[in-house]
Amino acid sequence: MFPKGFLWGASTSAYQVEGAAYEDGKKASQQDIINKDSFQKYGFATADVASDEYHHYKEDVALMKECGFSSYRFSIAWARIFPDGNGEPNPKGVQYYHNLIHELKAAGIEPIVTMYHYDCPWALVEKYGGWLNRQIVDDFAKYAEFLVKEYGKEVRIWTTINEQSIIVQYWTQKCYIPEELLDGNHNQLRYQINHYMNLCHAIACNLVHTYVPDGIVGAALGYSCIYPLTSRPEDCMAMQNAQALRNDYYTDIYFKGIYNKAADTYLKEHGLAPVIENGDMDLIASGTSDFLALNYYASECAKACPADGKIQIQWSGVNRSGKKGDISGFETHPGFYQMCKNPNLDTTDWDWAIDPTGMEYMLRDLYNRYNKPLMITENGLGAYDTLTEDGKIHDSYRIDYLREHIRAMKRAIDKGVEVISYNPWSAIDLLSTSNGVKKRYGLIYVDRTDDDPKNCARIRKDSFYWYKKVIASNAEDLT
Ligand code: BG6
């Protein structure tokens, strides 16, 4: 059974919904630049308007209230607060989040705030390369301190950095990385960026613990449980290697303050390990997390692979077309593991394996190992939706997906796992990080296309009405 007071809601991130990219003092973030490029190359929407939540936030909060949300996870755009990344805060940007938080609180909705969701201020990229430079740790620390002091009276639940593991894997979508670093010879930088983020995460945890009296804080991690392709011992070992490098490498930092040994050894053997300065590991160990927020969409599968060959990370696992099977290859670490398709699972049109059982597996495994509360801060189905002539969206496929994942979460809770919230992706349709706006996730449809933002009218999908019943019954009624 879901406990009383369980937080139900949904999630978004700033650059994927807000729009108003250059309004009221905000300057560009790296996502404004990356998404302009994706528009040129693939025809995916820019972040200029996105879902225009900046202008629709009152309407959106009213819809969340109507649906019965008790929480809403959103992120703050660093470049709206500090347009130049550091220096003087932008009063209008600061006020926008006060307005949003007040609106939410007045509607009885608890804000869950993410400090950073892929959108480094472009000014810092221009100044020193953004996340490629250790200087960002100082600027992030000042930004995080500002946030907790400014909003800490109203915001109790904080997540620090969104999806470090996914930033490592898909660094060009999530960070601005100059062309000349993409030839495969600079993969160490992925782990260096991650190290800087670990420092930032620890600093942010310490800040919340210092300035927010009853505050709780943790990272939001993109997490897939990993199965072996077969029961051959070599494949099971490869699965364990993939688990170490893709998952434990992050969770061991958050809860134990150490780099996972197997992953660290592998990275050192291949010249990929981050440079660590004196005092870094003490700082990381001091900034412990109160919970882990999980973004779970799909499980993964790994198999053994020969020791000769090249490490392949760049462009692995990307499907740009939205046609099943059109995937750009699989991450390979020769002699360690290779990711592969799981023949037992159906996928989305973008080749993400649909696996509710994987959610239960993940929750039980993580709780067994770390014994800390868990939150689901993302979970959802990216799909093509059709707006019917009479203005409806019949997304039964999304309802099926969410229902089975809620059931899986319930099974984990019934076996003793402490889960405190469920915030699927996404509250409203938004700009996907990899596929424009035609790949939709929302409970609420936003009427726009990749090349035409139209008026971004909001329309409740069938999943909205279904989720409303789920919340009202504390998930007793999933029909
Ligand atoms: C998560 C991110 O990785 O997955 C979100 O935190 C993202 O920002 C979501 O939108 C779905 O991925 P995509 O690429 O389909 O948008």
Coordinates of C-alpha atoms and ligand atoms in Angstrom, one line a residue:
M1 CA 0.0 0.0 0.0
F2 CA 1.2 3.5 -0.6
P3 CA 1.7 5.3 2.7
K4 CA -0.4 8.2 3.8
G5 CA 1.2 11.4 2.8
F6 CA 2.9 9.8 -0.2
L7 CA 3.8 12.6 -2.6
W8 CA 2.1 12.3 -6.0
G9 CA 2.8 14.8 -8.8
A10 CA 4.9 15.1 -12.0
S11 CA 8.2 16.6 -13.2
T12 CA 9.6 19.1 -15.7
S13 CA 12.9 21.0 -16.2
A14 CA 13.4 24.7 -16.8
Y15 CA 14.8 24.8 -20.3
Q16 CA 12.4 22.1 -21.5
V17 CA 9.2 23.9 -20.5
E18 CA 9.8 27.6 -19.7
G19 CA 10.7 29.2 -23.0
A20 CA 11.2 33.0 -22.5
A21 CA 14.8 32.2 -23.2
Y22 CA 15.9 35.8 -23.5
E23 CA 13.2 37.5 -21.5
D24 CA 13.2 39.6 -18.3
G25 CA 17.0 39.6 -18.1
K26 CA 17.7 35.9 -18.8
K27 CA 20.6 35.2 -21.0
A28 CA 21.4 32.0 -23.0
S29 CA 22.2 28.7 -21.3
Q30 CA 24.2 26.1 -23.1
Q31 CA 20.8 24.4 -23.9
D32 CA 19.6 27.4 -25.8
I33 CA 22.7 27.0 -28.0
I34 CA 22.7 23.2 -28.2
N35 CA 19.0 23.2 -29.2
K36 CA 19.5 25.9 -31.9
D37 CA 22.0 23.5 -33.4
S38 CA 19.6 20.5 -33.2
F39 CA 17.0 22.6 -34.9
Q40 CA 19.4 23.2 -37.8
K41 CA 20.6 19.6 -38.0
Y42 CA 17.5 17.6 -37.2
G43 CA 14.5 20.0 -37.2
F44 CA 13.9 19.6 -33.5
A45 CA 12.4 22.6 -31.7
T46 CA 14.6 25.2 -30.1
A47 CA 14.3 26.1 -26.4
D48 CA 13.2 29.6 -27.2
V49 CA 9.5 29.0 -26.5
A50 CA 9.5 25.3 -25.4
S51 CA 6.1 24.9 -23.7
D52 CA 6.0 28.6 -22.7
E53 CA 5.5 27.8 -19.0
Y54 CA 7.1 31.1 -18.1
H55 CA 3.8 32.7 -19.3
H56 CA 1.5 29.9 -18.5
Y57 CA 2.6 28.9 -15.1
K58 CA -0.6 29.9 -13.3
E59 CA -2.7 27.9 -15.7
D60 CA -0.3 25.0 -15.4
V61 CA -0.4 25.0 -11.6
A62 CA -4.2 25.2 -11.7
L63 CA -4.2 22.1 -13.9
M64 CA -1.8 20.3 -11.5
K65 CA -4.2 21.2 -8.6
E66 CA -7.2 19.9 -10.6
C67 CA -5.3 16.6 -11.1
G68 CA -4.7 16.4 -7.4
F69 CA -0.9 16.8 -7.3
S70 CA 0.7 17.1 -3.9
S71 CA 4.1 17.8 -5.4
Y72 CA 5.7 19.2 -8.5
R73 CA 9.4 18.8 -9.4
F74 CA 10.8 21.5 -11.5
S75 CA 14.3 23.0 -12.0
I76 CA 15.6 26.5 -11.7
A77 CA 17.4 28.0 -14.7
W78 CA 20.8 29.2 -13.5
A79 CA 20.9 31.7 -16.3
R80 CA 17.6 33.2 -15.2
I81 CA 19.0 33.8 -11.7
F82 CA 22.6 34.7 -12.8
P83 CA 22.4 35.6 -16.5
D84 CA 26.2 35.7 -16.6
G85 CA 26.6 32.7 -14.5
N86 CA 28.0 34.7 -11.6
G87 CA 27.9 38.3 -10.4
E88 CA 24.7 40.1 -9.7
P89 CA 21.4 38.2 -9.5
N90 CA 18.6 39.1 -11.9
P91 CA 15.6 40.4 -9.8
K92 CA 13.0 39.4 -12.4
G93 CA 14.3 35.9 -12.7
V94 CA 14.5 35.5 -8.9
Q95 CA 10.9 36.8 -8.7
Y96 CA 9.6 34.3 -11.3
Y97 CA 10.5 31.3 -9.1
H98 CA 9.0 33.0 -6.0
N99 CA 5.8 33.5 -8.0
L100 CA 5.8 29.8 -9.1
I101 CA 6.5 28.6 -5.6
H102 CA 3.8 30.8 -4.1
E103 CA 1.3 29.6 -6.7
L104 CA 2.2 26.0 -5.9
K105 CA 2.0 26.4 -2.2
A106 CA -1.3 28.2 -2.5
A107 CA -2.6 25.1 -4.4
G108 CA -1.3 22.8 -1.7
I109 CA 1.5 21.5 -3.9
E110 CA 5.0 20.9 -2.4
P111 CA 7.8 22.1 -4.6
I112 CA 10.6 19.7 -5.3
V113 CA 13.4 21.9 -6.7
T114 CA 16.3 20.7 -8.9
M115 CA 19.2 23.1 -8.8
Y116 CA 20.7 22.1 -12.1
H117 CA 19.2 20.3 -15.1
Y118 CA 21.7 20.5 -18.0
D119 CA 21.5 24.3 -18.5
C120 CA 24.8 25.8 -17.7
P121 CA 24.9 29.6 -18.4
W122 CA 26.4 30.2 -21.8
A123 CA 28.4 33.0 -20.4
L124 CA 30.4 30.5 -18.4
V125 CA 31.0 28.3 -21.4
E126 CA 32.3 31.3 -23.3
K127 CA 34.4 32.5 -20.3
Y128 CA 36.1 29.2 -19.4
G129 CA 34.5 26.2 -21.1
G130 CA 31.7 25.6 -18.6
W131 CA 31.9 22.2 -17.1
L132 CA 35.2 21.5 -18.7
N133 CA 36.9 23.8 -16.2
R134 CA 37.2 23.3 -12.5
Q135 CA 36.3 27.0 -12.0
I136 CA 32.7 26.0 -12.4
V137 CA 32.7 24.5 -9.0
D138 CA 33.1 27.9 -7.4
D139 CA 30.4 29.5 -9.5
F140 CA 28.0 26.6 -8.9
A141 CA 28.7 26.9 -5.1
K142 CA 27.7 30.6 -5.2
Y143 CA 24.6 29.8 -7.3
A144 CA 23.5 27.0 -4.9
E145 CA 24.1 29.1 -1.9
F146 CA 22.0 31.9 -3.4
L147 CA 19.2 29.4 -4.1
V148 CA 19.0 27.8 -0.6
K149 CA 19.2 31.2 1.1
E150 CA 16.6 32.8 -1.2
Y151 CA 14.1 29.9 -1.4
G152 CA 15.0 27.7 1.5
K153 CA 12.2 29.1 3.7
E154 CA 9.7 27.8 1.1
V155 CA 11.4 24.8 -0.4
R156 CA 12.1 21.7 1.8
I157 CA 13.0 19.1 -0.8
W158 CA 16.0 19.8 -3.0
T159 CA 17.7 17.7 -5.7
T160 CA 21.1 18.9 -6.7
I161 CA 22.3 17.9 -10.2
N162 CA 20.1 16.0 -12.7
E163 CA 21.5 12.8 -14.1
Q164 CA 25.2 12.8 -13.8
S165 CA 25.4 9.3 -15.3
I166 CA 23.5 10.4 -18.4
I167 CA 25.7 13.5 -18.7
V168 CA 28.7 11.2 -18.9
Q169 CA 27.1 9.0 -21.5
Y170 CA 25.4 11.6 -23.7
W171 CA 27.7 14.5 -23.0
T172 CA 27.0 16.4 -26.2
Q173 CA 23.3 16.6 -25.6
K174 CA 23.7 17.7 -22.0
C175 CA 26.8 19.9 -22.1
Y176 CA 28.3 22.0 -24.8
I177 CA 31.4 20.1 -26.0
P178 CA 33.5 21.6 -28.8
E179 CA 33.7 19.5 -32.0
E180 CA 37.5 18.9 -31.6
L181 CA 36.9 16.9 -28.4
L182 CA 34.5 14.3 -30.0
D183 CA 37.1 12.1 -31.7
G184 CA 37.1 9.5 -28.9
N185 CA 40.5 10.6 -27.5
H186 CA 39.0 12.9 -24.9
N187 CA 36.7 10.5 -23.0
Q188 CA 38.5 11.2 -19.8
L189 CA 36.8 14.6 -19.8
R190 CA 33.5 12.9 -19.3
Y191 CA 34.7 11.6 -15.9
Q192 CA 36.4 14.9 -15.1
I193 CA 33.2 16.8 -15.6
N194 CA 31.5 14.2 -13.4
H195 CA 34.1 14.7 -10.7
Y196 CA 33.4 18.5 -10.7
M197 CA 29.7 17.6 -10.4
N198 CA 30.4 15.4 -7.5
L199 CA 32.1 18.3 -5.7
C200 CA 29.1 20.6 -6.6
H201 CA 26.7 17.9 -5.3
A202 CA 28.5 17.6 -2.0
I203 CA 28.7 21.4 -1.6
A204 CA 25.0 21.7 -2.4
C205 CA 24.1 19.0 0.2
N206 CA 26.1 20.8 2.8
L207 CA 24.4 24.1 2.0
V208 CA 20.9 22.6 2.3
H209 CA 21.8 21.0 5.6
T210 CA 23.2 24.4 6.9
Y211 CA 20.5 26.8 5.7
V212 CA 17.3 24.8 5.3
P213 CA 16.3 23.7 8.8
D214 CA 14.1 20.8 7.9
G215 CA 15.5 20.4 4.4
I216 CA 16.3 17.2 2.7
V217 CA 18.6 16.8 -0.3
G218 CA 19.9 14.3 -2.8
A219 CA 20.9 13.9 -6.4
A220 CA 18.5 12.9 -9.2
L221 CA 20.1 10.1 -11.0
G222 CA 19.2 8.6 -14.4
Y223 CA 19.2 4.9 -13.5
S224 CA 18.6 1.7 -15.4
C225 CA 18.9 -1.7 -13.8
I226 CA 21.1 -3.9 -15.9
Y227 CA 20.5 -7.6 -16.7
P228 CA 22.9 -10.0 -18.2
L229 CA 22.0 -11.1 -21.8
T230 CA 22.3 -14.7 -20.8
S231 CA 23.1 -16.8 -17.7
R232 CA 26.6 -17.5 -19.1
P233 CA 29.0 -16.5 -16.3
E234 CA 30.9 -14.2 -18.8
D235 CA 27.7 -12.3 -19.4
C236 CA 26.8 -12.1 -15.7
M237 CA 30.3 -10.7 -15.0
A238 CA 29.8 -8.2 -17.8
M239 CA 26.5 -7.2 -16.2
Q240 CA 28.4 -6.6 -12.9
N241 CA 31.0 -4.5 -14.7
A242 CA 28.3 -2.4 -16.4
Q243 CA 26.5 -2.0 -13.1
A244 CA 29.7 -0.8 -11.5
L245 CA 30.6 1.8 -14.2
R246 CA 27.1 3.0 -15.1
N247 CA 25.4 2.9 -11.7
D248 CA 27.5 2.2 -8.6
Y249 CA 30.1 4.7 -9.7
Y250 CA 27.5 7.4 -8.9
T251 CA 25.5 5.9 -6.0
D252 CA 28.7 5.0 -4.0
I253 CA 29.7 8.6 -4.2
Y254 CA 26.3 9.9 -3.0
F255 CA 26.0 7.5 -0.1
K256 CA 29.5 6.3 0.8
G257 CA 31.6 9.2 -0.5
I258 CA 33.9 6.9 -2.5
Y259 CA 34.5 6.0 -6.1
N260 CA 33.4 2.4 -6.8
K261 CA 36.5 0.3 -6.8
A262 CA 35.8 -1.9 -9.9
A263 CA 34.8 1.1 -12.0
D264 CA 37.7 3.3 -10.7
T265 CA 40.2 0.5 -11.5
Y266 CA 38.8 0.1 -15.0
L267 CA 38.9 3.9 -15.6
K268 CA 42.5 4.1 -14.3
E269 CA 43.7 1.2 -16.5
H270 CA 42.4 3.1 -19.5
G271 CA 43.5 6.6 -18.7
L272 CA 39.9 7.7 -18.1
A273 CA 39.9 8.4 -14.4
P274 CA 39.4 12.0 -13.2
V275 CA 42.2 14.1 -11.7
I276 CA 41.4 14.4 -8.0
E277 CA 42.9 17.2 -5.9
N278 CA 43.8 17.1 -2.3
G279 CA 40.8 17.4 -0.1
D280 CA 38.3 16.5 -2.9
M281 CA 37.3 13.2 -1.4
D282 CA 36.9 14.6 2.1
L283 CA 34.6 17.2 0.6
I284 CA 32.6 14.6 -1.2
A285 CA 32.4 12.4 1.9
S286 CA 31.1 15.3 3.9
G287 CA 28.2 16.0 1.6
T288 CA 26.0 13.0 2.2
S289 CA 22.6 12.6 0.6
D290 CA 19.4 12.1 2.6
F291 CA 17.7 10.3 -0.3
L292 CA 18.2 9.3 -3.9
A293 CA 15.9 10.6 -6.5
L294 CA 15.6 8.2 -9.5
N295 CA 14.7 8.9 -13.1
Y296 CA 13.7 5.5 -14.4
Y297 CA 12.5 4.9 -17.9
A298 CA 14.0 1.6 -19.1
S299 CA 16.2 -1.3 -18.1
E300 CA 19.4 -2.2 -19.9
C301 CA 21.1 -5.3 -20.9
A302 CA 24.9 -6.2 -21.1
K303 CA 27.0 -9.0 -22.5
A304 CA 30.6 -10.0 -22.5
C305 CA 32.8 -8.6 -25.3
P306 CA 36.4 -9.3 -26.5
A307 CA 39.2 -7.4 -25.0
D308 CA 40.5 -6.0 -28.2
G309 CA 38.8 -3.2 -29.9
K310 CA 38.0 0.4 -29.3
I311 CA 36.1 2.0 -26.5
Q312 CA 32.8 3.2 -27.9
I313 CA 30.7 5.7 -26.0
Q314 CA 30.1 8.6 -28.4
W315 CA 26.7 8.3 -30.3
S316 CA 25.9 5.0 -28.6
G317 CA 22.3 4.2 -27.9
V318 CA 20.9 7.2 -29.7
N319 CA 17.7 7.0 -31.9
R320 CA 17.0 10.3 -33.6
S321 CA 14.3 9.2 -36.0
G322 CA 11.7 7.7 -33.7
K323 CA 11.6 4.5 -35.8
K324 CA 12.1 1.4 -33.8
G325 CA 15.4 -0.3 -34.4
D326 CA 17.1 2.9 -35.8
I327 CA 19.6 3.0 -32.9
S328 CA 23.2 4.1 -33.4
G329 CA 25.0 1.2 -31.7
F330 CA 25.8 0.2 -28.2
E331 CA 28.3 1.4 -25.6
T332 CA 31.3 -0.9 -25.6
H333 CA 34.2 -1.2 -23.2
P334 CA 36.4 -4.0 -24.6
G335 CA 37.0 -6.8 -22.1
F336 CA 34.6 -5.1 -19.6
Y337 CA 31.1 -5.1 -21.1
Q338 CA 29.0 -4.2 -24.1
M339 CA 25.5 -3.0 -23.8
C340 CA 22.9 -4.7 -26.1
K341 CA 19.2 -5.1 -26.8
N342 CA 17.2 -7.2 -24.4
P343 CA 15.3 -9.7 -26.6
N344 CA 12.7 -10.2 -23.9
L345 CA 11.4 -6.7 -23.9
D346 CA 9.3 -4.5 -26.2
T347 CA 10.6 -0.9 -26.7
T348 CA 9.2 2.5 -27.3
D349 CA 9.5 4.0 -30.8
W350 CA 12.9 5.4 -29.7
D351 CA 14.2 2.0 -28.6
W352 CA 13.9 2.4 -24.9
A353 CA 13.1 -1.0 -23.3
I354 CA 9.7 -1.0 -21.5
D355 CA 10.2 -2.8 -18.2
P356 CA 8.0 -2.1 -15.2
T357 CA 9.6 -5.1 -13.3
G358 CA 12.9 -3.2 -13.7
M359 CA 11.5 -0.5 -11.5
E360 CA 10.8 -2.9 -8.7
Y361 CA 14.2 -4.6 -9.2
M362 CA 15.9 -1.2 -9.0
L363 CA 14.1 0.0 -5.9
R364 CA 14.6 -3.2 -4.0
D365 CA 18.3 -3.4 -5.0
L366 CA 19.1 0.2 -4.1
Y367 CA 17.2 0.1 -0.8
N368 CA 18.9 -3.2 0.2
R369 CA 22.3 -1.7 -0.5
Y370 CA 22.0 1.8 0.8
N371 CA 19.0 1.7 3.1
K372 CA 18.0 5.3 2.2
P373 CA 14.6 6.7 1.1
L374 CA 14.0 6.8 -2.6
M375 CA 12.0 9.1 -4.8
I376 CA 10.9 8.6 -8.4
T377 CA 11.5 11.9 -10.0
E378 CA 11.1 10.8 -13.6
N379 CA 9.3 7.9 -15.3
G380 CA 7.3 8.0 -18.4
L381 CA 6.6 7.1 -22.0
G382 CA 7.9 9.2 -24.9
A383 CA 5.3 8.6 -27.6
Y384 CA 3.7 10.2 -30.7
D385 CA 0.3 11.6 -29.6
T386 CA -2.6 12.5 -31.9
L387 CA -4.9 15.4 -31.2
T388 CA -8.3 14.3 -32.5
E389 CA -10.6 16.6 -34.3
D390 CA -12.8 17.0 -31.2
G391 CA -9.7 18.1 -29.2
K392 CA -8.9 14.9 -27.3
I393 CA -5.7 12.9 -26.8
H394 CA -6.4 9.2 -26.3
D395 CA -3.1 8.0 -24.8
S396 CA -4.1 4.6 -23.5
Y397 CA -0.5 3.4 -24.2
R398 CA 0.8 6.0 -21.7
I399 CA -1.8 5.0 -19.1
D400 CA -0.7 1.3 -19.5
Y401 CA 2.9 2.3 -19.0
L402 CA 2.3 4.4 -15.9
R403 CA -0.1 1.9 -14.4
E404 CA 2.4 -1.0 -14.6
H405 CA 5.2 1.1 -13.2
I406 CA 3.0 2.3 -10.3
R407 CA 2.1 -1.4 -9.6
A408 CA 5.8 -2.2 -9.6
M409 CA 6.6 0.6 -7.2
K410 CA 3.8 -0.7 -5.0
R411 CA 5.2 -4.2 -5.0
A412 CA 8.6 -2.7 -3.9
I413 CA 6.9 -0.7 -1.1
D414 CA 5.0 -3.8 0.1
K415 CA 8.3 -5.5 0.4
G416 CA 9.6 -2.8 2.7
V417 CA 11.2 -0.3 0.4
E418 CA 10.8 3.3 1.5
V419 CA 9.6 5.4 -1.5
I420 CA 8.4 8.9 -0.7
S421 CA 7.2 10.3 -4.0
Y422 CA 6.3 9.6 -7.6
N423 CA 6.8 12.4 -10.1
P424 CA 6.5 11.0 -13.6
W425 CA 7.8 12.7 -16.7
S426 CA 6.2 14.9 -17.5
A427 CA 3.5 17.2 -16.1
I428 CA 3.1 18.9 -19.5
D429 CA 4.5 18.1 -22.9
L430 CA 7.9 19.6 -23.3
L431 CA 11.0 19.7 -25.4
S432 CA 12.7 16.3 -25.3
T433 CA 16.5 16.4 -24.7
S434 CA 17.1 14.2 -27.8
N435 CA 14.1 14.3 -30.0
G436 CA 12.3 17.7 -30.2
V437 CA 8.7 18.1 -29.2
K438 CA 7.1 15.3 -31.3
K439 CA 8.2 12.8 -28.7
R440 CA 5.7 13.6 -26.0
Y441 CA 5.6 12.7 -22.4
G442 CA 3.0 15.0 -20.8
L443 CA -0.2 14.3 -18.9
I444 CA -1.2 17.6 -20.5
Y445 CA -0.9 18.2 -24.2
V446 CA 0.8 21.4 -25.4
D447 CA -0.4 22.4 -28.8
R448 CA 2.7 23.1 -30.8
T449 CA 5.0 21.4 -33.3
D450 CA 8.8 21.4 -33.7
D451 CA 8.8 24.3 -36.2
D452 CA 5.7 26.2 -35.0
P453 CA 5.2 27.1 -31.4
K454 CA 1.6 28.2 -32.2
N455 CA 0.0 29.3 -28.9
C456 CA 1.0 26.4 -26.7
A457 CA -2.6 25.8 -25.7
R458 CA -3.0 23.2 -22.9
I459 CA -5.3 20.2 -23.4
R460 CA -5.9 17.5 -20.8
K461 CA -5.0 14.0 -22.1
D462 CA -6.9 10.8 -21.2
S463 CA -3.9 10.1 -18.9
F464 CA -4.6 13.3 -17.0
Y465 CA -8.1 12.1 -16.0
W466 CA -6.8 8.6 -15.2
Y467 CA -3.9 9.9 -13.1
K468 CA -6.4 12.2 -11.2
K469 CA -8.3 9.0 -10.1
V470 CA -5.0 7.3 -9.2
I471 CA -4.0 10.2 -6.9
A472 CA -7.4 10.6 -5.4
S473 CA -7.4 6.9 -4.4
N474 CA -3.8 6.8 -3.3
A475 CA -3.3 4.3 -6.2
E476 CA -6.0 1.9 -4.9
D477 CA -7.9 2.6 -8.2
L478 CA -5.5 2.0 -11.2
T479 CA -8.2 1.0 -13.6
Ligands
BG6_1 C1 15.8 12.3 -18.6 C2 16.0 13.8 -18.4 O1 17.1 11.8 -19.0 O2 15.0 11.8 -19.6 C3 14.9 14.6 -19.0 O3 16.2 14.2 -17.1 C4 14.6 14.0 -20.4 O4 15.4 15.9 -19.1 C5 14.0 12.6 -20.1 O5 13.6 14.8 -21.1 C6 13.5 11.9 -21.4 O6 14.6 11.9 -22.3 P1 14.3 12.5 -23.8 O7 15.6 12.5 -24.4 O8 13.3 11.6 -24.4 O9 13.8 13.9 -23.6

